Amino acid sequence: MAEICFSDRMRERLTLSFEVFPPKTEKGMQNLPSVIDELKEFLPDYISCTYGAGGSNTGPNREVLRIIAKKTVPCTHFTCIGVTKDQVREQLQSYLDEGVEHVLALRGDYPRGWTGTGGEFDHATDLIAYIRKEFGDRFEIAVAAAPGGHVDCVSEDVDISYLKMKQDLGADYIITQLCYDLEQFKVWRDKVDKAGITMPIDVGIMPVTTKHGILTQCFSHNACAVPRDLALVLTHHWFQKDPDGNEIPEVKAAFREEGLTYSADLLNRYLPLGINGIHLYALNRAADVREVLIRSGFGDRFRALL
Ligand code: FAD
């Protein structure tokens, strides 16, 4: 059994966690330990590391997990993209050998032009079943869920039925996809409760820092509702280039400034909704996370919970 069980902990108190990704450059990798050090100051329960399509960044993912493990508990993301059952077993065993006992089991986003996973598993459900069959309860398993429904889902209700299946197959807790619309979150949360899903919910929050990031994440990668207050942040600082096409740094800075205050407020608006954890998509930018935690006051309130 995993030494630390976050799902149990989440039932006792709110958790705080961060998500980082394997840097693409050597310089980024060299810089990562100091990023993790800065994140560590907020005493997170765990830090997770993303996993690239088809295992394209397996080496760097491992390296990042080793860096995290020196400071706090690591959790790896793992996908079904392009992997056979044997590869899944080998890779997960080597995570265990390196002390990584927490996994976010995902289908993964299809690489551009693909119409399937290209592997032996089609869905996260297949991966969860396989992990439990091969490894028993040696891993604690987190799963993804999108309030309002996954971008490709048939309907929100059907999507929730697959979430229930994840629970029945042995998943331990949920980390949510971006959701800036709290009314949508509440409706989804009610349906999740009614479906008999009791897994704790770790709410994923991506700090609002760039126009491109928000547009891509909300509209291109996910079908994510943009409520009026977020739309205002976008429109206040929409024109970020001068007539010659040059970027205007002041407008980008003003966007980040308003976005960070919006994000801090969003975090505080989530807290009364009976959630079990806050999972900040840190995107390797500790300064953004710091701002959100300080502006919301949650950084200090969280320390007081421990
Ligand atoms: P699934 O649960 O398989 O769902 C995908 C779709 O299939 C949904 O529409 C669902 O309704 C449907 N479905 C589910 N189960 C079944 C079934 N058994 N039969 C038929 N239909 C089914 N992607 C990466 O590539 N790397 C990462 O590191 C990564 N990290 C992420 C971290 C978080 C917190 C989140 C929320 C997402 C992350 N993703 C990552 C993105 C994720 O891989 C995508 O959202 C992907 O499109 C779906 O993954 P899933 O695990 O929800 O898939």
mmCIF file with all atom_site columns, N, CA, C and O in Angstrom, residues 253-297:
data_model
loop_
_atom_site.group_PDB
_atom_site.id
_atom_site.type_symbol
_atom_site.label_atom_id
_atom_site.label_alt_id
_atom_site.label_comp_id
_atom_site.label_asym_id
_atom_site.label_entity_id
_atom_site.label_seq_id
_atom_site.pdbx_PDB_ins_code
_atom_site.Cartn_x
_atom_site.Cartn_y
_atom_site.Cartn_z
_atom_site.occupancy
_atom_site.B_iso_or_equiv
_atom_site.pdbx_formal_charge
_atom_site.auth_seq_id
_atom_site.auth_comp_id
_atom_site.auth_asym_id
_atom_site.auth_atom_id
_atom_site.pdbx_PDB_model_num
ATOM 1   N N  . ALA A 1 253 ? 1.518   42.522 -19.073 1.00 0.00 ? 253 ALA A N  1
ATOM 2   C CA . ALA A 1 253 ? 1.733   42.601 -17.617 1.00 0.00 ? 253 ALA A CA 1
ATOM 3   C C  . ALA A 1 253 ? 0.424   42.937 -16.909 1.00 0.00 ? 253 ALA A C  1
ATOM 4   O O  . ALA A 1 253 ? 0.116   42.383 -15.842 1.00 0.00 ? 253 ALA A O  1
ATOM 5   N N  . ALA A 1 254 ? -0.371  43.835 -17.529 1.00 0.00 ? 254 ALA A N  1
ATOM 6   C CA . ALA A 1 254 ? -1.652  44.207 -16.902 1.00 0.00 ? 254 ALA A CA 1
ATOM 7   C C  . ALA A 1 254 ? -2.601  43.008 -16.900 1.00 0.00 ? 254 ALA A C  1
ATOM 8   O O  . ALA A 1 254 ? -3.375  42.804 -15.951 1.00 0.00 ? 254 ALA A O  1
ATOM 9   N N  . PHE A 1 255 ? -2.546  42.193 -17.960 1.00 0.00 ? 255 PHE A N  1
ATOM 10  C CA . PHE A 1 255 ? -3.378  40.981 -18.017 1.00 0.00 ? 255 PHE A CA 1
ATOM 11  C C  . PHE A 1 255 ? -2.999  40.059 -16.854 1.00 0.00 ? 255 PHE A C  1
ATOM 12  O O  . PHE A 1 255 ? -3.854  39.575 -16.105 1.00 0.00 ? 255 PHE A O  1
ATOM 13  N N  . ARG A 1 256 ? -1.693  39.828 -16.715 1.00 0.00 ? 256 ARG A N  1
ATOM 14  C CA . ARG A 1 256 ? -1.226  38.920 -15.653 1.00 0.00 ? 256 ARG A CA 1
ATOM 15  C C  . ARG A 1 256 ? -1.656  39.438 -14.285 1.00 0.00 ? 256 ARG A C  1
ATOM 16  O O  . ARG A 1 256 ? -2.132  38.673 -13.436 1.00 0.00 ? 256 ARG A O  1
ATOM 17  N N  . GLU A 1 257 ? -1.514  40.726 -14.111 1.00 0.00 ? 257 GLU A N  1
ATOM 18  C CA . GLU A 1 257 ? -1.852  41.331 -12.822 1.00 0.00 ? 257 GLU A CA 1
ATOM 19  C C  . GLU A 1 257 ? -3.336  41.085 -12.473 1.00 0.00 ? 257 GLU A C  1
ATOM 20  O O  . GLU A 1 257 ? -3.668  40.595 -11.396 1.00 0.00 ? 257 GLU A O  1
ATOM 21  N N  . GLU A 1 258 ? -4.206  41.411 -13.427 1.00 0.00 ? 258 GLU A N  1
ATOM 22  C CA . GLU A 1 258 ? -5.644  41.221 -13.159 1.00 0.00 ? 258 GLU A CA 1
ATOM 23  C C  . GLU A 1 258 ? -5.985  39.731 -13.068 1.00 0.00 ? 258 GLU A C  1
ATOM 24  O O  . GLU A 1 258 ? -6.818  39.310 -12.252 1.00 0.00 ? 258 GLU A O  1
ATOM 25  N N  . GLY A 1 259 ? -5.294  38.928 -13.910 1.00 0.00 ? 259 GLY A N  1
ATOM 26  C CA . GLY A 1 259 ? -5.552  37.479 -13.919 1.00 0.00 ? 259 GLY A CA 1
ATOM 27  C C  . GLY A 1 259 ? -5.186  36.824 -12.594 1.00 0.00 ? 259 GLY A C  1
ATOM 28  O O  . GLY A 1 259 ? -5.896  35.939 -12.108 1.00 0.00 ? 259 GLY A O  1
ATOM 29  N N  . LEU A 1 260 ? -4.085  37.262 -12.001 1.00 0.00 ? 260 LEU A N  1
ATOM 30  C CA . LEU A 1 260 ? -3.663  36.652 -10.735 1.00 0.00 ? 260 LEU A CA 1
ATOM 31  C C  . LEU A 1 260 ? -4.643  36.994 -9.612  1.00 0.00 ? 260 LEU A C  1
ATOM 32  O O  . LEU A 1 260 ? -4.961  36.145 -8.770  1.00 0.00 ? 260 LEU A O  1
ATOM 33  N N  . THR A 1 261 ? -5.133  38.227 -9.618  1.00 0.00 ? 261 THR A N  1
ATOM 34  C CA . THR A 1 261 ? -6.129  38.598 -8.604  1.00 0.00 ? 261 THR A CA 1
ATOM 35  C C  . THR A 1 261 ? -7.410  37.789 -8.821  1.00 0.00 ? 261 THR A C  1
ATOM 36  O O  . THR A 1 261 ? -8.022  37.282 -7.871  1.00 0.00 ? 261 THR A O  1
ATOM 37  N N  . TYR A 1 262 ? -7.793  37.635 -10.098 1.00 0.00 ? 262 TYR A N  1
ATOM 38  C CA . TYR A 1 262 ? -8.969  36.812 -10.427 1.00 0.00 ? 262 TYR A CA 1
ATOM 39  C C  . TYR A 1 262 ? -8.762  35.372 -9.911  1.00 0.00 ? 262 TYR A C  1
ATOM 40  O O  . TYR A 1 262 ? -9.660  34.773 -9.302  1.00 0.00 ? 262 TYR A O  1
ATOM 41  N N  . SER A 1 263 ? -7.570  34.833 -10.133 1.00 0.00 ? 263 SER A N  1
ATOM 42  C CA . SER A 1 263 ? -7.285  33.438 -9.742  1.00 0.00 ? 263 SER A CA 1
ATOM 43  C C  . SER A 1 263 ? -7.341  33.274 -8.224  1.00 0.00 ? 263 SER A C  1
ATOM 44  O O  . SER A 1 263 ? -7.843  32.266 -7.711  1.00 0.00 ? 263 SER A O  1
ATOM 45  N N  . ALA A 1 264 ? -6.801  34.264 -7.499  1.00 0.00 ? 264 ALA A N  1
ATOM 46  C CA . ALA A 1 264 ? -6.818  34.211 -6.032  1.00 0.00 ? 264 ALA A CA 1
ATOM 47  C C  . ALA A 1 264 ? -8.271  34.226 -5.543  1.00 0.00 ? 264 ALA A C  1
ATOM 48  O O  . ALA A 1 264 ? -8.654  33.473 -4.636  1.00 0.00 ? 264 ALA A O  1
ATOM 49  N N  . ASP A 1 265 ? -9.078  35.057 -6.172  1.00 0.00 ? 265 ASP A N  1
ATOM 50  C CA . ASP A 1 265 ? -10.489 35.150 -5.810  1.00 0.00 ? 265 ASP A CA 1
ATOM 51  C C  . ASP A 1 265 ? -11.213 33.830 -6.122  1.00 0.00 ? 265 ASP A C  1
ATOM 52  O O  . ASP A 1 265 ? -12.022 33.337 -5.329  1.00 0.00 ? 265 ASP A O  1
ATOM 53  N N  . LEU A 1 266 ? -10.877 33.254 -7.275  1.00 0.00 ? 266 LEU A N  1
ATOM 54  C CA . LEU A 1 266 ? -11.487 31.974 -7.666  1.00 0.00 ? 266 LEU A CA 1
ATOM 55  C C  . LEU A 1 266 ? -11.182 30.903 -6.610  1.00 0.00 ? 266 LEU A C  1
ATOM 56  O O  . LEU A 1 266 ? -12.082 30.157 -6.195  1.00 0.00 ? 266 LEU A O  1
ATOM 57  N N  . LEU A 1 267 ? -9.937  30.857 -6.194  1.00 0.00 ? 267 LEU A N  1
ATOM 58  C CA . LEU A 1 267 ? -9.548  29.867 -5.172  1.00 0.00 ? 267 LEU A CA 1
ATOM 59  C C  . LEU A 1 267 ? -10.431 30.041 -3.927  1.00 0.00 ? 267 LEU A C  1
ATOM 60  O O  . LEU A 1 267 ? -10.991 29.077 -3.406  1.00 0.00 ? 267 LEU A O  1
ATOM 61  N N  . ASN A 1 268 ? -10.575 31.273 -3.496  1.00 0.00 ? 268 ASN A N  1
ATOM 62  C CA . ASN A 1 268 ? -11.380 31.518 -2.286  1.00 0.00 ? 268 ASN A CA 1
ATOM 63  C C  . ASN A 1 268 ? -12.855 31.191 -2.497  1.00 0.00 ? 268 ASN A C  1
ATOM 64  O O  . ASN A 1 268 ? -13.543 30.816 -1.555  1.00 0.00 ? 268 ASN A O  1
ATOM 65  N N  . ARG A 1 269 ? -13.329 31.358 -3.736  1.00 0.00 ? 269 ARG A N  1
ATOM 66  C CA . ARG A 1 269 ? -14.744 31.035 -3.994  1.00 0.00 ? 269 ARG A CA 1
ATOM 67  C C  . ARG A 1 269 ? -14.958 29.519 -4.051  1.00 0.00 ? 269 ARG A C  1
ATOM 68  O O  . ARG A 1 269 ? -16.067 29.034 -3.836  1.00 0.00 ? 269 ARG A O  1
ATOM 69  N N  . TYR A 1 270 ? -13.893 28.766 -4.356  1.00 0.00 ? 270 TYR A N  1
ATOM 70  C CA . TYR A 1 270 ? -14.015 27.300 -4.363  1.00 0.00 ? 270 TYR A CA 1
ATOM 71  C C  . TYR A 1 270 ? -14.099 26.737 -2.940  1.00 0.00 ? 270 TYR A C  1
ATOM 72  O O  . TYR A 1 270 ? -14.778 25.744 -2.690  1.00 0.00 ? 270 TYR A O  1
ATOM 73  N N  . LEU A 1 271 ? -13.383 27.365 -2.018  1.00 0.00 ? 271 LEU A N  1
ATOM 74  C CA . LEU A 1 271 ? -13.220 26.758 -0.684  1.00 0.00 ? 271 LEU A CA 1
ATOM 75  C C  . LEU A 1 271 ? -14.529 26.413 0.030   1.00 0.00 ? 271 LEU A C  1
ATOM 76  O O  . LEU A 1 271 ? -14.624 25.355 0.659   1.00 0.00 ? 271 LEU A O  1
ATOM 77  N N  . PRO A 1 272 ? -15.567 27.282 -0.038  1.00 0.00 ? 272 PRO A N  1
ATOM 78  C CA . PRO A 1 272 ? -16.798 26.918 0.700   1.00 0.00 ? 272 PRO A CA 1
ATOM 79  C C  . PRO A 1 272 ? -17.619 25.813 0.033   1.00 0.00 ? 272 PRO A C  1
ATOM 80  O O  . PRO A 1 272 ? -18.671 25.446 0.543   1.00 0.00 ? 272 PRO A O  1
ATOM 81  N N  . LEU A 1 273 ? -17.160 25.296 -1.107  1.00 0.00 ? 273 LEU A N  1
ATOM 82  C CA . LEU A 1 273 ? -17.982 24.330 -1.840  1.00 0.00 ? 273 LEU A CA 1
ATOM 83  C C  . LEU A 1 273 ? -17.754 22.887 -1.402  1.00 0.00 ? 273 LEU A C  1
ATOM 84  O O  . LEU A 1 273 ? -18.150 21.951 -2.101  1.00 0.00 ? 273 LEU A O  1
ATOM 85  N N  . GLY A 1 274 ? -17.099 22.716 -0.273  1.00 0.00 ? 274 GLY A N  1
ATOM 86  C CA . GLY A 1 274 ? -16.933 21.348 0.246   1.00 0.00 ? 274 GLY A CA 1
ATOM 87  C C  . GLY A 1 274 ? -15.959 20.523 -0.575  1.00 0.00 ? 274 GLY A C  1
ATOM 88  O O  . GLY A 1 274 ? -16.117 19.306 -0.706  1.00 0.00 ? 274 GLY A O  1
ATOM 89  N N  . ILE A 1 275 ? -14.949 21.180 -1.133  1.00 0.00 ? 275 ILE A N  1
ATOM 90  C CA . ILE A 1 275 ? -13.959 20.441 -1.917  1.00 0.00 ? 275 ILE A CA 1
ATOM 91  C C  . ILE A 1 275 ? -12.916 19.847 -0.964  1.00 0.00 ? 275 ILE A C  1
ATOM 92  O O  . ILE A 1 275 ? -12.876 20.200 0.206   1.00 0.00 ? 275 ILE A O  1
ATOM 93  N N  . ASN A 1 276 ? -12.073 18.958 -1.492  1.00 0.00 ? 276 ASN A N  1
ATOM 94  C CA . ASN A 1 276 ? -11.138 18.257 -0.603  1.00 0.00 ? 276 ASN A CA 1
ATOM 95  C C  . ASN A 1 276 ? -9.681  18.658 -0.795  1.00 0.00 ? 276 ASN A C  1
ATOM 96  O O  . ASN A 1 276 ? -8.839  18.318 0.028   1.00 0.00 ? 276 ASN A O  1
ATOM 97  N N  . GLY A 1 277 ? -9.393  19.333 -1.887  1.00 0.00 ? 277 GLY A N  1
ATOM 98  C CA . GLY A 1 277 ? -8.011  19.744 -2.115  1.00 0.00 ? 277 GLY A CA 1
ATOM 99  C C  . GLY A 1 277 ? -7.943  20.821 -3.179  1.00 0.00 ? 277 GLY A C  1
ATOM 100 O O  . GLY A 1 277 ? -8.874  20.981 -3.984  1.00 0.00 ? 277 GLY A O  1
ATOM 101 N N  . ILE A 1 278 ? -6.819  21.551 -3.154  1.00 0.00 ? 278 ILE A N  1
ATOM 102 C CA . ILE A 1 278 ? -6.531  22.542 -4.187  1.00 0.00 ? 278 ILE A CA 1
ATOM 103 C C  . ILE A 1 278 ? -5.278  22.064 -4.911  1.00 0.00 ? 278 ILE A C  1
ATOM 104 O O  . ILE A 1 278 ? -4.235  21.833 -4.278  1.00 0.00 ? 278 ILE A O  1
ATOM 105 N N  . HIS A 1 279 ? -5.404  21.900 -6.221  1.00 0.00 ? 279 HIS A N  1
ATOM 106 C CA . HIS A 1 279 ? -4.276  21.434 -7.042  1.00 0.00 ? 279 HIS A CA 1
ATOM 107 C C  . HIS A 1 279 ? -3.963  22.554 -8.037  1.00 0.00 ? 279 HIS A C  1
ATOM 108 O O  . HIS A 1 279 ? -4.709  22.767 -8.994  1.00 0.00 ? 279 HIS A O  1
ATOM 109 N N  . LEU A 1 280 ? -2.890  23.278 -7.764  1.00 0.00 ? 280 LEU A N  1
ATOM 110 C CA . LEU A 1 280 ? -2.571  24.415 -8.643  1.00 0.00 ? 280 LEU A CA 1
ATOM 111 C C  . LEU A 1 280 ? -1.671  23.965 -9.780  1.00 0.00 ? 280 LEU A C  1
ATOM 112 O O  . LEU A 1 280 ? -0.610  23.371 -9.545  1.00 0.00 ? 280 LEU A O  1
ATOM 113 N N  . TYR A 1 281 ? -2.125  24.244 -11.007 1.00 0.00 ? 281 TYR A N  1
ATOM 114 C CA . TYR A 1 281 ? -1.277  23.961 -12.177 1.00 0.00 ? 281 TYR A CA 1
ATOM 115 C C  . TYR A 1 281 ? -0.169  25.006 -12.167 1.00 0.00 ? 281 TYR A C  1
ATOM 116 O O  . TYR A 1 281 ? -0.361  26.131 -12.635 1.00 0.00 ? 281 TYR A O  1
ATOM 117 N N  . ALA A 1 282 ? 0.973   24.632 -11.610 1.00 0.00 ? 282 ALA A N  1
ATOM 118 C CA . ALA A 1 282 ? 2.039   25.628 -11.419 1.00 0.00 ? 282 ALA A CA 1
ATOM 119 C C  . ALA A 1 282 ? 2.772   25.962 -12.713 1.00 0.00 ? 282 ALA A C  1
ATOM 120 O O  . ALA A 1 282 ? 3.369   27.030 -12.826 1.00 0.00 ? 282 ALA A O  1
ATOM 121 N N  . LEU A 1 283 ? 2.708   25.051 -13.677 1.00 0.00 ? 283 LEU A N  1
ATOM 122 C CA . LEU A 1 283 ? 3.360   25.281 -14.975 1.00 0.00 ? 283 LEU A CA 1
ATOM 123 C C  . LEU A 1 283 ? 4.809   25.774 -14.822 1.00 0.00 ? 283 LEU A C  1
ATOM 124 O O  . LEU A 1 283 ? 5.272   26.610 -15.604 1.00 0.00 ? 283 LEU A O  1
ATOM 125 N N  . ASN A 1 284 ? 5.461   25.278 -13.810 1.00 0.00 ? 284 ASN A N  1
ATOM 126 C CA . ASN A 1 284 ? 6.878   25.604 -13.523 1.00 0.00 ? 284 ASN A CA 1
ATOM 127 C C  . ASN A 1 284 ? 7.100   27.081 -13.222 1.00 0.00 ? 284 ASN A C  1
ATOM 128 O O  . ASN A 1 284 ? 8.230   27.568 -13.281 1.00 0.00 ? 284 ASN A O  1
ATOM 129 N N  . ARG A 1 285 ? 6.001   27.808 -12.947 1.00 0.00 ? 285 ARG A N  1
ATOM 130 C CA . ARG A 1 285 ? 6.162   29.239 -12.648 1.00 0.00 ? 285 ARG A CA 1
ATOM 131 C C  . ARG A 1 285 ? 5.791   29.485 -11.180 1.00 0.00 ? 285 ARG A C  1
ATOM 132 O O  . ARG A 1 285 ? 4.649   29.803 -10.840 1.00 0.00 ? 285 ARG A O  1
ATOM 133 N N  . ALA A 1 286 ? 6.796   29.329 -10.329 1.00 0.00 ? 286 ALA A N  1
ATOM 134 C CA . ALA A 1 286 ? 6.550   29.439 -8.890  1.00 0.00 ? 286 ALA A CA 1
ATOM 135 C C  . ALA A 1 286 ? 6.056   30.838 -8.523  1.00 0.00 ? 286 ALA A C  1
ATOM 136 O O  . ALA A 1 286 ? 5.269   30.994 -7.580  1.00 0.00 ? 286 ALA A O  1
ATOM 137 N N  . ALA A 1 287 ? 6.502   31.849 -9.269  1.00 0.00 ? 287 ALA A N  1
ATOM 138 C CA . ALA A 1 287 ? 6.108   33.224 -8.919  1.00 0.00 ? 287 ALA A CA 1
ATOM 139 C C  . ALA A 1 287 ? 4.591   33.398 -9.043  1.00 0.00 ? 287 ALA A C  1
ATOM 140 O O  . ALA A 1 287 ? 3.971   34.087 -8.215  1.00 0.00 ? 287 ALA A O  1
ATOM 141 N N  . ASP A 1 288 ? 3.987   32.770 -10.048 1.00 0.00 ? 288 ASP A N  1
ATOM 142 C CA . ASP A 1 288 ? 2.523   32.884 -10.222 1.00 0.00 ? 288 ASP A CA 1
ATOM 143 C C  . ASP A 1 288 ? 1.790   32.210 -9.056  1.00 0.00 ? 288 ASP A C  1
ATOM 144 O O  . ASP A 1 288 ? 0.818   32.740 -8.512  1.00 0.00 ? 288 ASP A O  1
ATOM 145 N N  . VAL A 1 289 ? 2.281   31.028 -8.692  1.00 0.00 ? 289 VAL A N  1
ATOM 146 C CA . VAL A 1 289 ? 1.661   30.282 -7.592  1.00 0.00 ? 289 VAL A CA 1
ATOM 147 C C  . VAL A 1 289 ? 1.761   31.087 -6.299  1.00 0.00 ? 289 VAL A C  1
ATOM 148 O O  . VAL A 1 289 ? 0.798   31.218 -5.532  1.00 0.00 ? 289 VAL A O  1
ATOM 149 N N  . ARG A 1 290 ? 2.959   31.645 -6.089  1.00 0.00 ? 290 ARG A N  1
ATOM 150 C CA . ARG A 1 290 ? 3.174   32.452 -4.878  1.00 0.00 ? 290 ARG A CA 1
ATOM 151 C C  . ARG A 1 290 ? 2.157   33.590 -4.819  1.00 0.00 ? 290 ARG A C  1
ATOM 152 O O  . ARG A 1 290 ? 1.524   33.827 -3.791  1.00 0.00 ? 290 ARG A O  1
ATOM 153 N N  . GLU A 1 291 ? 1.979   34.285 -5.954  1.00 0.00 ? 291 GLU A N  1
ATOM 154 C CA . GLU A 1 291 ? 1.037   35.415 -5.974  1.00 0.00 ? 291 GLU A CA 1
ATOM 155 C C  . GLU A 1 291 ? -0.381  34.962 -5.640  1.00 0.00 ? 291 GLU A C  1
ATOM 156 O O  . GLU A 1 291 ? -1.095  35.610 -4.885  1.00 0.00 ? 291 GLU A O  1
ATOM 157 N N  . VAL A 1 292 ? -0.794  33.850 -6.246  1.00 0.00 ? 292 VAL A N  1
ATOM 158 C CA . VAL A 1 292 ? -2.166  33.368 -6.008  1.00 0.00 ? 292 VAL A CA 1
ATOM 159 C C  . VAL A 1 292 ? -2.343  33.007 -4.526  1.00 0.00 ? 292 VAL A C  1
ATOM 160 O O  . VAL A 1 292 ? -3.349  33.373 -3.899  1.00 0.00 ? 292 VAL A O  1
ATOM 161 N N  . LEU A 1 293 ? -1.329  32.333 -3.961  1.00 0.00 ? 293 LEU A N  1
ATOM 162 C CA . LEU A 1 293 ? -1.465  31.898 -2.564  1.00 0.00 ? 293 LEU A CA 1
ATOM 163 C C  . LEU A 1 293 ? -1.383  33.077 -1.596  1.00 0.00 ? 293 LEU A C  1
ATOM 164 O O  . LEU A 1 293 ? -2.077  33.102 -0.580  1.00 0.00 ? 293 LEU A O  1
ATOM 165 N N  . ILE A 1 294 ? -0.578  34.066 -1.923  1.00 0.00 ? 294 ILE A N  1
ATOM 166 C CA . ILE A 1 294 ? -0.477  35.228 -1.029  1.00 0.00 ? 294 ILE A CA 1
ATOM 167 C C  . ILE A 1 294 ? -1.715  36.119 -1.183  1.00 0.00 ? 294 ILE A C  1
ATOM 168 O O  . ILE A 1 294 ? -2.343  36.510 -0.197  1.00 0.00 ? 294 ILE A O  1
ATOM 169 N N  . ARG A 1 295 ? -2.097  36.420 -2.448  1.00 0.00 ? 295 ARG A N  1
ATOM 170 C CA . ARG A 1 295 ? -3.254  37.317 -2.637  1.00 0.00 ? 295 ARG A CA 1
ATOM 171 C C  . ARG A 1 295 ? -4.536  36.717 -2.072  1.00 0.00 ? 295 ARG A C  1
ATOM 172 O O  . ARG A 1 295 ? -5.417  37.436 -1.605  1.00 0.00 ? 295 ARG A O  1
ATOM 173 N N  . SER A 1 296 ? -4.666  35.402 -2.150  1.00 0.00 ? 296 SER A N  1
ATOM 174 C CA . SER A 1 296 ? -5.902  34.771 -1.633  1.00 0.00 ? 296 SER A CA 1
ATOM 175 C C  . SER A 1 296 ? -5.850  34.638 -0.110  1.00 0.00 ? 296 SER A C  1
ATOM 176 O O  . SER A 1 296 ? -6.881  34.419 0.528   1.00 0.00 ? 296 SER A O  1
ATOM 177 N N  . GLY A 1 297 ? -4.634  34.714 0.439   1.00 0.00 ? 297 GLY A N  1
ATOM 178 C CA . GLY A 1 297 ? -4.475  34.475 1.878   1.00 0.00 ? 297 GLY A CA 1
ATOM 179 C C  . GLY A 1 297 ? -4.487  32.989 2.194   1.00 0.00 ? 297 GLY A C  1
ATOM 180 O O  . GLY A 1 297 ? -4.341  32.581 3.343   1.00 0.00 ? 297 GLY A O  1
#
